[in-house]
């Protein structure tokens, strides 16, 4: 299991190694290979490795869900694969409950000129509900 974890690119000295090891222990070698292939198709080889190294629990997502979220983030929000890979936590959030509603709020605020054009979507998506409401709605 340790060797498999290192094969994914997570070093033993890394803070995230324990989390990666736990994620690896939940799957067979074939299942891990299938999940990595799916991630490579969705993000690209290099980006898939980066995403797993940064957030090993991403392996818990189903292959279909991962592909759907990556495609949606790329097409609807215009995010690059490298941006998604460097901030893989965005893939763990629900499209319907978090990402899409917040995206629409930001689009409306931009249209009305209430927020700057180059807003960091990752910050918008990852902030707590309370902080999001305080920053963008309670003005």
PDB file of N, CA, C and O in Angstrom, residues 21-67:
ATOM      1  N   UNK A  21      -2.576   7.340   1.886  1.00  0.00           N
ATOM      2  CA  UNK A  21      -2.500   5.922   2.217  1.00  0.00           C
ATOM      3  C   UNK A  21      -3.882   5.370   2.563  1.00  0.00           C
ATOM      4  O   UNK A  21      -4.257   4.281   2.117  1.00  0.00           O
ATOM      5  N   UNK A  22      -4.647   6.111   3.308  1.00  0.00           N
ATOM      6  CA  UNK A  22      -6.014   5.691   3.657  1.00  0.00           C
ATOM      7  C   UNK A  22      -6.868   5.585   2.394  1.00  0.00           C
ATOM      8  O   UNK A  22      -7.626   4.628   2.220  1.00  0.00           O
ATOM      9  N   UNK A  23      -6.744   6.558   1.499  1.00  0.00           N
ATOM     10  CA  UNK A  23      -7.514   6.529   0.247  1.00  0.00           C
ATOM     11  C   UNK A  23      -7.129   5.315  -0.583  1.00  0.00           C
ATOM     12  O   UNK A  23      -7.997   4.653  -1.167  1.00  0.00           O
ATOM     13  N   UNK A  24      -5.848   4.986  -0.653  1.00  0.00           N
ATOM     14  CA  UNK A  24      -5.361   3.853  -1.433  1.00  0.00           C
ATOM     15  C   UNK A  24      -5.853   2.533  -0.847  1.00  0.00           C
ATOM     16  O   UNK A  24      -6.204   1.606  -1.574  1.00  0.00           O
ATOM     17  N   UNK A  25      -5.905   2.450   0.465  1.00  0.00           N
ATOM     18  CA  UNK A  25      -6.319   1.199   1.125  1.00  0.00           C
ATOM     19  C   UNK A  25      -7.771   0.839   0.833  1.00  0.00           C
ATOM     20  O   UNK A  25      -8.170  -0.317   0.986  1.00  0.00           O
ATOM     21  N   UNK A  26      -8.565   1.808   0.418  1.00  0.00           N
ATOM     22  CA  UNK A  26      -9.983   1.558   0.145  1.00  0.00           C
ATOM     23  C   UNK A  26     -10.239   0.897  -1.204  1.00  0.00           C
ATOM     24  O   UNK A  26     -11.366   0.497  -1.478  1.00  0.00           O
ATOM     25  N   UNK A  27      -9.218   0.803  -2.064  1.00  0.00           N
ATOM     26  CA  UNK A  27      -9.428   0.318  -3.418  1.00  0.00           C
ATOM     27  C   UNK A  27      -8.407  -0.749  -3.802  1.00  0.00           C
ATOM     28  O   UNK A  27      -7.305  -0.777  -3.279  1.00  0.00           O
ATOM     29  N   UNK A  28      -8.796  -1.570  -4.759  1.00  0.00           N
ATOM     30  CA  UNK A  28      -7.865  -2.546  -5.322  1.00  0.00           C
ATOM     31  C   UNK A  28      -6.952  -1.832  -6.313  1.00  0.00           C
ATOM     32  O   UNK A  28      -7.239  -0.708  -6.740  1.00  0.00           O
ATOM     33  N   UNK A  29      -5.882  -2.480  -6.690  1.00  0.00           N
ATOM     34  CA  UNK A  29      -4.941  -1.906  -7.648  1.00  0.00           C
ATOM     35  C   UNK A  29      -5.630  -1.597  -8.974  1.00  0.00           C
ATOM     36  O   UNK A  29      -5.403  -0.549  -9.580  1.00  0.00           O
ATOM     37  N   UNK A  30      -6.522  -2.489  -9.412  1.00  0.00           N
ATOM     38  CA  UNK A  30      -7.239  -2.283 -10.667  1.00  0.00           C
ATOM     39  C   UNK A  30      -8.156  -1.060 -10.592  1.00  0.00           C
ATOM     40  O   UNK A  30      -8.263  -0.279 -11.542  1.00  0.00           O
ATOM     41  N   UNK A  31      -8.814  -0.898  -9.453  1.00  0.00           N
ATOM     42  CA  UNK A  31      -9.734   0.227  -9.280  1.00  0.00           C
ATOM     43  C   UNK A  31      -8.963   1.553  -9.250  1.00  0.00           C
ATOM     44  O   UNK A  31      -9.396   2.539  -9.843  1.00  0.00           O
ATOM     45  N   UNK A  32      -7.814   1.558  -8.591  1.00  0.00           N
ATOM     46  CA  UNK A  32      -6.987   2.762  -8.561  1.00  0.00           C
ATOM     47  C   UNK A  32      -6.520   3.106  -9.966  1.00  0.00           C
ATOM     48  O   UNK A  32      -6.569   4.269 -10.382  1.00  0.00           O
ATOM     49  N   UNK A  33      -6.094   2.097 -10.711  1.00  0.00           N
ATOM     50  CA  UNK A  33      -5.656   2.332 -12.094  1.00  0.00           C
ATOM     51  C   UNK A  33      -6.788   2.894 -12.939  1.00  0.00           C
ATOM     52  O   UNK A  33      -6.587   3.823 -13.725  1.00  0.00           O
ATOM     53  N   UNK A  34      -7.990   2.352 -12.775  1.00  0.00           N
ATOM     54  CA  UNK A  34      -9.147   2.836 -13.531  1.00  0.00           C
ATOM     55  C   UNK A  34      -9.473   4.282 -13.152  1.00  0.00           C
ATOM     56  O   UNK A  34      -9.771   5.111 -14.029  1.00  0.00           O
ATOM     57  N   UNK A  35      -9.402   4.599 -11.875  1.00  0.00           N
ATOM     58  CA  UNK A  35      -9.688   5.967 -11.433  1.00  0.00           C
ATOM     59  C   UNK A  35      -8.641   6.941 -11.954  1.00  0.00           C
ATOM     60  O   UNK A  35      -8.972   8.041 -12.384  1.00  0.00           O
ATOM     61  N   UNK A  36      -7.385   6.536 -11.933  1.00  0.00           N
ATOM     62  CA  UNK A  36      -6.325   7.409 -12.445  1.00  0.00           C
ATOM     63  C   UNK A  36      -6.466   7.609 -13.958  1.00  0.00           C
ATOM     64  O   UNK A  36      -6.284   8.722 -14.451  1.00  0.00           O
ATOM     65  N   UNK A  37      -6.827   6.566 -14.681  1.00  0.00           N
ATOM     66  CA  UNK A  37      -7.048   6.698 -16.123  1.00  0.00           C
ATOM     67  C   UNK A  37      -8.191   7.665 -16.404  1.00  0.00           C
ATOM     68  O   UNK A  37      -8.125   8.483 -17.322  1.00  0.00           O
ATOM     69  N   UNK A  38      -9.233   7.549 -15.611  1.00  0.00           N
ATOM     70  CA  UNK A  38     -10.375   8.448 -15.759  1.00  0.00           C
ATOM     71  C   UNK A  38      -9.962   9.897 -15.493  1.00  0.00           C
ATOM     72  O   UNK A  38     -10.339  10.808 -16.227  1.00  0.00           O
ATOM     73  N   UNK A  39      -9.174  10.097 -14.443  1.00  0.00           N
ATOM     74  CA  UNK A  39      -8.696  11.445 -14.127  1.00  0.00           C
ATOM     75  C   UNK A  39      -7.781  11.975 -15.227  1.00  0.00           C
ATOM     76  O   UNK A  39      -7.827  13.159 -15.559  1.00  0.00           O
ATOM     77  N   UNK A  40      -6.949  11.105 -15.780  1.00  0.00           N
ATOM     78  CA  UNK A  40      -6.047  11.515 -16.853  1.00  0.00           C
ATOM     79  C   UNK A  40      -6.820  11.913 -18.105  1.00  0.00           C
ATOM     80  O   UNK A  40      -6.455  12.855 -18.801  1.00  0.00           O
ATOM     81  N   UNK A  41      -7.928  11.197 -18.394  1.00  0.00           N
ATOM     82  CA  UNK A  41      -8.760  11.567 -19.537  1.00  0.00           C
ATOM     83  C   UNK A  41      -9.422  12.926 -19.301  1.00  0.00           C
ATOM     84  O   UNK A  41      -9.558  13.732 -20.213  1.00  0.00           O
ATOM     85  N   UNK A  42      -9.844  13.163 -18.064  1.00  0.00           N
ATOM     86  CA  UNK A  42     -10.556  14.401 -17.751  1.00  0.00           C
ATOM     87  C   UNK A  42      -9.616  15.604 -17.634  1.00  0.00           C
ATOM     88  O   UNK A  42      -9.912  16.684 -18.144  1.00  0.00           O
ATOM     89  N   UNK A  43      -8.470  15.418 -16.977  1.00  0.00           N
ATOM     90  CA  UNK A  43      -7.576  16.536 -16.680  1.00  0.00           C
ATOM     91  C   UNK A  43      -6.278  16.544 -17.478  1.00  0.00           C
ATOM     92  O   UNK A  43      -5.658  17.590 -17.632  1.00  0.00           O
ATOM     93  N   UNK A  44      -5.848  15.381 -17.909  1.00  0.00           N
ATOM     94  CA  UNK A  44      -4.527  15.249 -18.512  1.00  0.00           C
ATOM     95  C   UNK A  44      -3.613  14.527 -17.532  1.00  0.00           C
ATOM     96  O   UNK A  44      -3.850  14.540 -16.320  1.00  0.00           O
ATOM     97  N   UNK A  45      -2.559  13.905 -18.039  1.00  0.00           N
ATOM     98  CA  UNK A  45      -1.687  13.078 -17.206  1.00  0.00           C
ATOM     99  C   UNK A  45      -1.049  13.875 -16.074  1.00  0.00           C
ATOM    100  O   UNK A  45      -1.161  13.511 -14.905  1.00  0.00           O
ATOM    101  N   UNK A  46      -0.392  14.950 -16.424  1.00  0.00           N
ATOM    102  CA  UNK A  46       0.332  15.736 -15.421  1.00  0.00           C
ATOM    103  C   UNK A  46      -0.624  16.331 -14.383  1.00  0.00           C
ATOM    104  O   UNK A  46      -0.363  16.295 -13.182  1.00  0.00           O
ATOM    105  N   UNK A  47      -1.735  16.858 -14.842  1.00  0.00           N
ATOM    106  CA  UNK A  47      -2.702  17.484 -13.945  1.00  0.00           C
ATOM    107  C   UNK A  47      -3.357  16.474 -13.015  1.00  0.00           C
ATOM    108  O   UNK A  47      -3.626  16.778 -11.862  1.00  0.00           O
ATOM    109  N   UNK A  48      -3.603  15.253 -13.506  1.00  0.00           N
ATOM    110  CA  UNK A  48      -4.179  14.207 -12.658  1.00  0.00           C
ATOM    111  C   UNK A  48      -3.233  13.864 -11.518  1.00  0.00           C
ATOM    112  O   UNK A  48      -3.659  13.707 -10.369  1.00  0.00           O
ATOM    113  N   UNK A  49      -1.948  13.759 -11.823  1.00  0.00           N
ATOM    114  CA  UNK A  49      -0.942  13.479 -10.785  1.00  0.00           C
ATOM    115  C   UNK A  49      -0.901  14.604  -9.750  1.00  0.00           C
ATOM    116  O   UNK A  49      -0.855  14.354  -8.548  1.00  0.00           O
ATOM    117  N   UNK A  50      -0.935  15.830 -10.223  1.00  0.00           N
ATOM    118  CA  UNK A  50      -0.910  16.985  -9.313  1.00  0.00           C
ATOM    119  C   UNK A  50      -2.135  16.965  -8.405  1.00  0.00           C
ATOM    120  O   UNK A  50      -2.028  17.160  -7.189  1.00  0.00           O
ATOM    121  N   UNK A  51      -3.307  16.728  -8.983  1.00  0.00           N
ATOM    122  CA  UNK A  51      -4.551  16.732  -8.213  1.00  0.00           C
ATOM    123  C   UNK A  51      -4.531  15.656  -7.130  1.00  0.00           C
ATOM    124  O   UNK A  51      -4.921  15.911  -5.983  1.00  0.00           O
ATOM    125  N   UNK A  52      -4.060  14.463  -7.465  1.00  0.00           N
ATOM    126  CA  UNK A  52      -4.023  13.375  -6.479  1.00  0.00           C
ATOM    127  C   UNK A  52      -3.006  13.667  -5.387  1.00  0.00           C
ATOM    128  O   UNK A  52      -3.255  13.392  -4.212  1.00  0.00           O
ATOM    129  N   UNK A  53      -1.882  14.246  -5.754  1.00  0.00           N
ATOM    130  CA  UNK A  53      -0.862  14.602  -4.752  1.00  0.00           C
ATOM    131  C   UNK A  53      -1.374  15.670  -3.791  1.00  0.00           C
ATOM    132  O   UNK A  53      -1.044  15.651  -2.612  1.00  0.00           O
ATOM    133  N   UNK A  54      -2.177  16.585  -4.293  1.00  0.00           N
ATOM    134  CA  UNK A  54      -2.694  17.651  -3.444  1.00  0.00           C
ATOM    135  C   UNK A  54      -3.901  17.217  -2.615  1.00  0.00           C
ATOM    136  O   UNK A  54      -4.087  17.687  -1.496  1.00  0.00           O
ATOM    137  N   UNK A  55      -4.738  16.337  -3.181  1.00  0.00           N
ATOM    138  CA  UNK A  55      -5.957  15.916  -2.498  1.00  0.00           C
ATOM    139  C   UNK A  55      -6.255  14.457  -2.830  1.00  0.00           C
ATOM    140  O   UNK A  55      -7.058  14.159  -3.718  1.00  0.00           O
ATOM    141  N   UNK A  56      -5.620  13.528  -2.121  1.00  0.00           N
ATOM    142  CA  UNK A  56      -5.800  12.105  -2.420  1.00  0.00           C
ATOM    143  C   UNK A  56      -7.245  11.609  -2.295  1.00  0.00           C
ATOM    144  O   UNK A  56      -7.640  10.666  -2.972  1.00  0.00           O
ATOM    145  N   UNK A  57      -8.032  12.270  -1.475  1.00  0.00           N
ATOM    146  CA  UNK A  57      -9.420  11.832  -1.314  1.00  0.00           C
ATOM    147  C   UNK A  57     -10.239  12.050  -2.578  1.00  0.00           C
ATOM    148  O   UNK A  57     -11.380  11.598  -2.663  1.00  0.00           O
ATOM    149  N   UNK A  58      -9.653  12.691  -3.572  1.00  0.00           N
ATOM    150  CA  UNK A  58     -10.321  12.855  -4.861  1.00  0.00           C
ATOM    151  C   UNK A  58     -10.583  11.489  -5.502  1.00  0.00           C
ATOM    152  O   UNK A  58     -11.481  11.337  -6.323  1.00  0.00           O
ATOM    153  N   UNK A  59      -9.803  10.496  -5.100  1.00  0.00           N
ATOM    154  CA  UNK A  59      -9.998   9.136  -5.615  1.00  0.00           C
ATOM    155  C   UNK A  59     -11.337   8.545  -5.174  1.00  0.00           C
ATOM    156  O   UNK A  59     -11.807   7.581  -5.765  1.00  0.00           O
ATOM    157  N   UNK A  60     -11.941   9.135  -4.150  1.00  0.00           N
ATOM    158  CA  UNK A  60     -13.243   8.646  -3.682  1.00  0.00           C
ATOM    159  C   UNK A  60     -14.379   9.002  -4.638  1.00  0.00           C
ATOM    160  O   UNK A  60     -15.443   8.391  -4.591  1.00  0.00           O
ATOM    161  N   UNK A  61     -14.165   9.991  -5.493  1.00  0.00           N
ATOM    162  CA  UNK A  61     -15.203  10.360  -6.459  1.00  0.00           C
ATOM    163  C   UNK A  61     -15.362   9.276  -7.505  1.00  0.00           C
ATOM    164  O   UNK A  61     -14.377   8.664  -7.932  1.00  0.00           O
ATOM    165  N   UNK A  62     -16.587   9.067  -7.943  1.00  0.00           N
ATOM    166  CA  UNK A  62     -16.796   8.103  -9.024  1.00  0.00           C
ATOM    167  C   UNK A  62     -16.224   8.675 -10.313  1.00  0.00           C
ATOM    168  O   UNK A  62     -16.109   9.892 -10.468  1.00  0.00           O
ATOM    169  N   UNK A  63     -15.883   7.803 -11.229  1.00  0.00           N
ATOM    170  CA  UNK A  63     -15.291   8.234 -12.491  1.00  0.00           C
ATOM    171  C   UNK A  63     -16.248   9.119 -13.284  1.00  0.00           C
ATOM    172  O   UNK A  63     -15.848  10.130 -13.867  1.00  0.00           O
ATOM    173  N   UNK A  64     -17.526   8.755 -13.282  1.00  0.00           N
ATOM    174  CA  UNK A  64     -18.518   9.539 -14.018  1.00  0.00           C
ATOM    175  C   UNK A  64     -18.698  10.921 -13.387  1.00  0.00           C
ATOM    176  O   UNK A  64     -18.776  11.932 -14.107  1.00  0.00           O
ATOM    177  N   UNK A  65     -18.739  10.972 -12.062  1.00  0.00           N
ATOM    178  CA  UNK A  65     -18.925  12.242 -11.376  1.00  0.00           C
ATOM    179  C   UNK A  65     -17.720  13.160 -11.605  1.00  0.00           C
ATOM    180  O   UNK A  65     -17.879  14.354 -11.860  1.00  0.00           O
ATOM    181  N   UNK A  66     -16.540  12.601 -11.540  1.00  0.00           N
ATOM    182  CA  UNK A  66     -15.328  13.386 -11.771  1.00  0.00           C
ATOM    183  C   UNK A  66     -15.320  13.974 -13.175  1.00  0.00           C
ATOM    184  O   UNK A  66     -15.099  15.169 -13.364  1.00  0.00           O
ATOM    185  N   UNK A  67     -15.597  13.134 -14.160  1.00  0.00           N
ATOM    186  CA  UNK A  67     -15.607  13.597 -15.553  1.00  0.00           C
ATOM    187  C   UNK A  67     -16.666  14.684 -15.756  1.00  0.00           C
ATOM    188  O   UNK A  67     -16.403  15.699 -16.414  1.00  0.00           O
TER     189      UNK A  67
END
